[in-house]
Amino acid sequence: MYAAVVRSFDRPPRYEQFETPRPADGQVLVDVEAAGLHPRVRSGAAGTHYTSDGRLPLVPGVDGVGRLPDGRRVYFVADDGVPGTMADQALLDPRRSVPLPEGADPVVIAAAMNPAMSSWVALRRRVAFRGGQSVLVLGATGSAGRMAVQVARHLGAARVVAAGRDPGRLEALAGLGATDSVSLAGDPEEAAVRLGVAAADVDVVIDYTWGASTERAMSALITHRSDRSMPLDWIQIGSTAGPEITLPSFMLRAANLRIMGSGQGSVTAAGIVAELPSLMERLVAGAFTVDARAVPLADVEAAWTATEAPGRRVVFLPFTG
Ligand SMILES: NC(=O)c1ccc[n+]([C@@H]2O[C@H](COP(=O)([O-])OP(=O)(O)OC[C@H]3O[C@@H](n4cnc5c(N)ncnc54)[C@H](OP(=O)(O)O)[C@@H]3O)[C@@H](O)[C@H]2O)c1
């Protein structure tokens, strides 16, 4: 089969022949129709994701839309430790797959399930989120953040404060359900004050940034909060601004701050898969706006390093290569 193949962690994958994986007991070989180039895919291909085992060569790709031998289409999440989904064929564990509803666009599903599931699972599995609460999306201008704004409103948030740097993307979020927006561009201290004023009393923060961005945001929210005993659930999901933070101890004493993460591990694989059908149903119904660009897998090397419009998700199509 042909696949995107990573032979060195510091080079993009190349389109080349690769041995077709053999299904073990309980696995099925599927034809891959579409696979999204998510940040998680990039960090896996760079050997920097926390699940990476350092082995090469590897085929990247963590999920996708595949066609079963009997012709049915499914969305599936690949197991760790098997060749990934950016290939003509991939191994599927039926327990990590859900049928694609009639009329579903494989490109939309492959583009959106990973970014959308981050907030969907966080709000449904990590906190007791109730309709009428308010949410801050930190890093709202990326694919996952943009989805989080829509997901939070869809799940009943009364207020969604969207914070990000890209002015065009930030402005567009008003049409997708953001009730307030805060620019994180420019002077970081001034941005923190803007954030503190706009988002002081939110119930939940969905955080895609971490790093210095989160340090400033946490301090700003706690400083401006009108009732610091009111729970503030801070859900760590991404780290586009850095992998670490310094957390002054007083912040945990001075406010009812509850920090947690959401992702593979903090939610079981079964728990994540259980959320997929309802999310996919909403996607197919057109509840969320998705920005995707389909690219033949044969062009993987160029597309991997090309500058993409912010928040737009590249989706590789193995069979058109
Ligand atoms: N745990 C999970 O289940 C899960 C699932 C999906 C994604 N994620 C993670 O969530 C993060 C975002 O994913 P994505 O799909 O939205 O990625 P994306 O589409 O590539 O968007 C990333 C966004 O991050 C922002 N950004 C980059 N550097 C920044 C900085 N220094 N400070 C503040 N913002 C910065 C950029 O927006 P601006 O330039 O406008 O700031 C950019 O649009 C990634 O870390 C990804 O791995 C986690």
Coordinates of C-alpha atoms and ligand atoms in Angstrom, one line a residue:
M1 CA 0.0 0.0 0.0
Y2 CA 1.0 3.7 -0.2
A3 CA 1.3 5.7 3.0
A4 CA 2.8 8.8 4.5
V5 CA 6.0 7.5 6.1
V6 CA 8.1 9.2 8.7
R7 CA 11.7 8.0 8.7
S8 CA 13.2 10.8 10.8
F9 CA 11.5 12.9 13.5
D10 CA 12.9 16.1 12.1
R11 CA 11.6 15.6 8.5
P12 CA 8.0 15.6 7.1
P13 CA 6.5 12.3 6.0
R14 CA 7.0 11.2 2.4
Y15 CA 4.5 9.4 0.3
E16 CA 5.9 6.0 -0.4
Q17 CA 5.2 2.3 -0.3
F18 CA 4.8 0.7 3.1
E19 CA 4.0 -2.9 4.1
T20 CA 0.2 -3.4 4.5
P21 CA -0.5 -4.1 8.2
R22 CA -1.9 -7.6 9.0
P23 CA -4.9 -7.6 11.2
A24 CA -4.5 -9.4 14.6
D25 CA -7.5 -11.1 16.2
G26 CA -10.3 -8.7 16.6
Q27 CA -8.8 -6.2 14.1
V28 CA -10.2 -5.3 10.7
L29 CA -8.2 -3.9 7.7
V30 CA -10.1 -0.9 6.3
D31 CA -9.6 1.3 3.3
V32 CA -8.9 4.8 4.5
E33 CA -11.0 7.5 2.8
A34 CA -10.0 10.6 4.9
A35 CA -7.6 11.4 7.7
G36 CA -7.1 14.8 9.4
L37 CA -3.8 16.5 10.1
H38 CA -4.4 17.4 13.7
P39 CA -1.8 18.9 16.1
R40 CA -1.8 15.5 17.8
V41 CA -0.8 13.9 14.5
R42 CA 2.1 16.3 14.1
S43 CA 3.4 15.8 17.6
G44 CA 3.2 12.0 17.1
A45 CA 5.2 12.3 13.8
A46 CA 7.7 14.5 15.6
G47 CA 8.1 12.0 18.4
T48 CA 7.1 14.6 21.0
H49 CA 3.6 13.4 22.0
Y50 CA 3.4 11.9 25.5
T51 CA 2.4 8.5 24.0
S52 CA 5.4 8.4 21.6
D53 CA 7.7 5.4 21.9
G54 CA 10.5 6.7 19.7
R55 CA 10.2 3.9 17.1
L56 CA 10.7 4.6 13.4
P57 CA 9.6 4.3 10.6
L58 CA 6.0 5.2 11.4
V59 CA 2.8 6.1 9.6
P60 CA 1.2 9.1 11.2
G61 CA -2.6 9.6 11.7
V62 CA -4.7 9.0 14.8
D63 CA -8.2 8.8 13.3
G64 CA -10.1 8.9 10.1
V65 CA -13.0 7.7 8.0
G66 CA -12.6 4.1 6.7
R67 CA -14.6 1.7 4.5
L68 CA -15.1 -1.8 5.9
P69 CA -14.7 -4.9 3.7
D70 CA -18.5 -5.0 3.5
G71 CA -18.7 -1.4 2.2
R72 CA -20.0 0.3 5.3
R73 CA -18.2 3.5 6.4
V74 CA -17.0 4.2 9.9
Y75 CA -15.2 6.9 11.8
F76 CA -12.5 5.3 13.8
V77 CA -9.7 6.2 16.3
A78 CA -6.5 4.2 15.7
D79 CA -4.9 2.2 18.4
D80 CA -1.5 3.3 19.7
G81 CA 1.3 1.1 18.5
V82 CA -0.1 0.3 15.0
P83 CA 0.6 2.1 11.7
G84 CA -1.5 5.3 11.6
T85 CA -4.4 6.3 9.3
M86 CA -2.5 8.3 6.7
A87 CA -2.3 5.3 4.4
D88 CA -4.4 3.4 1.8
Q89 CA -5.3 1.0 4.6
A90 CA -5.3 0.9 8.3
L91 CA -6.1 -1.4 11.2
L92 CA -9.4 -0.9 13.0
D93 CA -10.5 -2.1 16.3
P94 CA -14.3 -2.2 16.0
R95 CA -14.6 -1.1 19.7
R96 CA -13.0 2.2 18.7
S97 CA -15.2 2.9 15.7
V98 CA -18.7 4.2 15.1
P99 CA -20.8 3.9 11.9
L100 CA -21.0 7.0 9.6
P101 CA -24.6 8.1 9.2
E102 CA -26.0 8.3 5.7
G103 CA -25.1 11.4 3.9
A104 CA -22.1 12.2 6.1
D105 CA -19.2 13.9 4.3
P106 CA -16.0 12.0 5.1
V107 CA -13.9 15.2 4.9
V108 CA -16.0 17.1 7.4
I109 CA -16.0 14.1 9.8
A110 CA -12.2 13.5 9.5
A111 CA -11.6 17.3 9.9
A112 CA -13.9 17.9 12.9
M113 CA -14.2 14.9 15.1
N114 CA -10.8 15.3 16.8
P115 CA -11.0 19.1 17.5
A116 CA -14.7 18.9 18.4
M117 CA -14.3 16.0 20.7
S118 CA -11.8 17.8 22.8
S119 CA -14.4 20.2 24.2
W120 CA -17.4 17.8 23.8
V121 CA -15.7 15.2 26.0
A122 CA -14.3 17.8 28.4
L123 CA -17.8 19.3 29.1
R124 CA -19.6 16.0 29.2
R125 CA -17.0 13.8 31.0
R126 CA -14.7 16.0 33.1
V127 CA -17.1 18.5 34.7
A128 CA -20.7 18.6 35.8
F129 CA -21.5 21.2 33.2
R130 CA -25.0 22.6 33.3
G131 CA -27.0 24.7 30.8
G132 CA -26.9 28.4 31.7
Q133 CA -23.3 28.3 32.9
S134 CA -20.6 30.4 31.3
V135 CA -17.4 29.3 29.6
L136 CA -14.1 30.9 28.6
V137 CA -12.4 29.4 25.6
L138 CA -8.7 30.3 25.8
G139 CA -7.2 29.8 22.4
A140 CA -10.5 30.1 20.6
T141 CA -9.1 30.9 17.2
G142 CA -7.7 27.4 16.4
S143 CA -9.7 24.5 15.0
A144 CA -10.4 23.0 18.4
G145 CA -11.1 26.4 20.1
R146 CA -13.5 27.4 17.3
M147 CA -15.3 24.1 17.8
A148 CA -15.3 24.6 21.6
V149 CA -17.2 27.9 21.2
Q150 CA -19.9 26.1 19.2
V151 CA -20.0 23.0 21.4
A152 CA -20.3 25.1 24.6
R153 CA -23.2 27.0 23.2
H154 CA -24.8 23.9 21.8
L155 CA -24.6 22.2 25.2
G156 CA -26.4 25.2 26.8
A157 CA -23.8 27.7 27.8
A158 CA -25.4 31.1 28.4
R159 CA -22.2 33.0 27.9
V160 CA -19.1 32.0 25.9
V161 CA -16.1 34.3 26.1
A162 CA -13.7 33.6 23.2
A163 CA -10.1 34.6 23.6
G164 CA -7.4 34.4 20.9
R165 CA -4.9 36.4 18.9
D166 CA -5.9 36.3 15.3
P167 CA -8.3 39.3 14.8
G168 CA -10.2 37.9 11.8
R169 CA -10.8 34.5 13.4
L170 CA -11.8 36.1 16.6
E171 CA -14.4 38.4 14.9
A172 CA -15.9 35.4 13.1
L173 CA -16.6 33.6 16.4
A174 CA -19.4 36.0 17.1
G175 CA -21.3 34.4 14.3
L176 CA -20.6 30.9 15.8
G177 CA -22.0 31.5 19.3
A178 CA -19.4 33.6 21.2
T179 CA -21.2 36.2 23.3
D180 CA -18.0 38.1 24.1
S181 CA -14.5 38.1 22.6
V182 CA -11.2 39.2 24.0
S183 CA -8.1 39.9 21.9
L184 CA -4.9 38.2 23.3
A185 CA -2.8 40.1 20.8
G186 CA -0.6 43.0 21.7
D187 CA 0.8 43.8 25.1
P188 CA 0.3 40.7 27.3
E189 CA -0.4 42.6 30.5
E190 CA -3.1 44.7 28.8
A191 CA -4.6 41.6 27.3
A192 CA -4.7 40.0 30.7
V193 CA -6.7 42.9 32.1
R194 CA -9.1 42.7 29.2
L195 CA -9.5 39.0 29.9
G196 CA -10.0 39.5 33.6
V197 CA -12.7 42.1 33.0
A198 CA -14.6 40.0 30.4
A199 CA -14.3 36.6 31.9
A200 CA -13.9 37.1 35.7
D201 CA -17.0 35.2 36.7
V202 CA -17.0 32.2 34.2
D203 CA -17.7 28.7 35.6
V204 CA -15.5 26.8 33.2
V205 CA -12.3 27.5 31.3
I206 CA -11.5 25.4 28.2
D207 CA -7.8 26.0 27.8
Y208 CA -5.9 25.2 24.6
T209 CA -2.9 27.4 25.3
W210 CA -1.2 26.7 28.6
G211 CA 2.3 28.3 29.1
A212 CA 2.6 32.0 29.8
S213 CA -0.8 32.6 28.3
T214 CA -2.5 30.5 31.0
E215 CA -0.3 32.0 33.8
R216 CA -1.6 35.4 32.9
A217 CA -5.2 34.3 32.3
M218 CA -5.4 32.4 35.6
S219 CA -4.1 35.4 37.6
A220 CA -6.4 37.8 35.8
L221 CA -9.5 35.8 36.4
I222 CA -8.8 35.2 40.0
T223 CA -7.9 38.8 40.6
H224 CA -11.1 40.1 39.0
R225 CA -13.5 37.4 40.3
S226 CA -16.4 38.8 42.3
D227 CA -16.9 35.7 44.4
R228 CA -13.7 33.7 44.7
S229 CA -15.4 30.8 46.5
M230 CA -17.5 30.1 43.4
P231 CA -16.0 27.0 41.6
L232 CA -13.7 27.7 38.7
D233 CA -13.1 24.6 36.7
W234 CA -10.0 25.0 34.5
I235 CA -9.8 22.2 31.9
Q236 CA -6.4 21.9 30.3
I237 CA -6.7 20.5 26.8
G238 CA -3.9 21.9 24.6
S239 CA -0.6 23.6 24.9
T240 CA -0.1 25.8 21.9
A241 CA 1.6 28.5 24.0
G242 CA 3.8 26.1 26.0
P243 CA 4.0 22.8 27.8
E244 CA 4.4 24.1 31.4
I245 CA 3.2 26.8 33.8
T246 CA 4.4 28.2 37.1
L247 CA 1.5 28.1 39.5
P248 CA 1.8 30.4 42.6
S249 CA 0.4 28.5 45.6
F250 CA -1.8 31.3 46.7
M251 CA -4.0 31.0 43.7
L252 CA -5.2 27.6 44.9
R253 CA -5.9 29.0 48.4
A254 CA -7.4 32.3 47.3
A255 CA -10.0 30.9 44.9
N256 CA -12.0 27.7 44.4
L257 CA -9.8 26.8 41.4
R258 CA -10.0 23.3 40.2
I259 CA -7.5 22.3 37.5
M260 CA -7.9 19.2 35.5
G261 CA -7.0 17.9 32.0
S262 CA -9.1 16.2 29.4
G263 CA -7.7 13.8 26.9
Q264 CA -6.5 10.2 26.3
G265 CA -5.9 8.8 29.8
S266 CA -7.9 11.2 32.0
V267 CA -10.9 9.9 30.1
T268 CA -10.9 6.2 29.2
A269 CA -10.9 5.1 25.6
A270 CA -14.4 3.6 26.2
G271 CA -15.6 6.9 27.6
I272 CA -14.3 8.8 24.6
V273 CA -15.8 6.4 22.1
A274 CA -19.1 6.5 23.9
E275 CA -19.3 10.2 23.2
L276 CA -18.6 9.9 19.5
P277 CA -22.1 8.9 18.1
S278 CA -23.9 11.9 19.6
L279 CA -21.1 14.3 18.5
M280 CA -21.1 12.9 15.0
E281 CA -24.9 13.1 14.8
R282 CA -24.7 16.8 15.5
L283 CA -21.9 17.3 13.0
V284 CA -23.9 15.5 10.3
A285 CA -26.9 17.6 11.2
G286 CA -24.8 20.7 10.4
A287 CA -24.8 22.0 14.0
F288 CA -21.2 23.1 13.7
T289 CA -19.3 25.1 11.1
V290 CA -16.2 23.2 9.9
D291 CA -13.3 24.7 8.0
A292 CA -11.4 21.9 6.1
R293 CA -9.2 21.5 3.0
A294 CA -9.0 18.1 1.3
V295 CA -5.6 17.2 -0.1
P296 CA -4.5 14.0 -1.9
L297 CA -2.3 11.9 0.4
A298 CA 0.3 11.8 -2.4
D299 CA 0.9 15.6 -1.6
V300 CA 1.5 14.9 2.0
E301 CA 5.1 16.2 2.1
A302 CA 4.2 19.6 0.6
A303 CA 1.0 20.0 2.6
W304 CA 2.8 19.1 5.9
T305 CA 5.1 22.1 5.7
A306 CA 2.7 24.6 3.9
T307 CA 1.3 27.5 5.9
E308 CA -2.4 26.8 6.4
A309 CA -5.0 29.4 7.1
P310 CA -5.4 29.6 10.9
G311 CA -7.9 27.1 12.2
R312 CA -8.3 25.4 8.8
R313 CA -7.8 21.6 9.0
V314 CA -6.1 19.7 6.2
V315 CA -7.6 16.3 5.5
F316 CA -5.7 13.8 3.5
L317 CA -7.5 11.6 1.0
P318 CA -5.5 8.4 0.4
F319 CA -7.4 7.0 -2.6
T320 CA -7.2 10.1 -4.8
G321 CA -3.4 10.0 -4.7
Ligands
LIG1 N1 -6.7 16.7 24.7 C1 -7.4 16.6 23.6 O1 -8.3 15.8 23.6 C2 -7.1 17.4 22.4 C3 -7.9 17.3 21.2 C4 -7.7 18.2 20.1 C5 -6.7 19.2 20.3 N2 -5.9 19.2 21.4 C6 -4.8 20.2 21.5 O2 -5.4 21.5 21.5 C7 -4.5 22.5 20.9 C8 -5.2 23.2 19.8 O3 -5.5 22.3 18.8 P1 -6.2 22.8 17.4 O4 -6.7 21.7 16.7 O5 -7.1 24.0 17.7 O6 -4.9 23.5 16.7 P2 -4.8 24.5 15.6 O7 -6.0 24.5 14.7 O8 -3.5 24.4 14.9 O9 -4.8 25.9 16.3 C9 -3.8 26.3 17.2 C10 -4.1 27.8 17.6 O10 -3.2 28.0 18.7 C11 -3.0 29.5 18.7 N3 -1.7 29.7 19.2 C12 -0.5 29.3 18.7 N4 0.5 29.7 19.4 C13 0.0 30.4 20.5 C14 0.5 31.1 21.6 N5 1.9 31.2 21.7 N6 -0.3 31.7 22.4 C15 -1.6 31.7 22.3 N7 -2.2 31.0 21.2 C16 -1.4 30.4 20.3 C17 -3.2 30.0 17.3 O11 -4.3 30.9 17.3 P3 -3.9 32.5 17.4 O12 -2.7 32.8 16.6 O13 -5.1 33.3 17.1 O14 -3.6 32.7 18.9 C18 -3.7 28.8 16.5 O15 -4.8 29.1 15.7 C19 -3.3 21.6 20.5 O16 -2.3 21.7 21.5 C20 -3.8 20.2 20.4 O17 -2.8 19.2 20.6 C21 -6.1 18.4 22.5

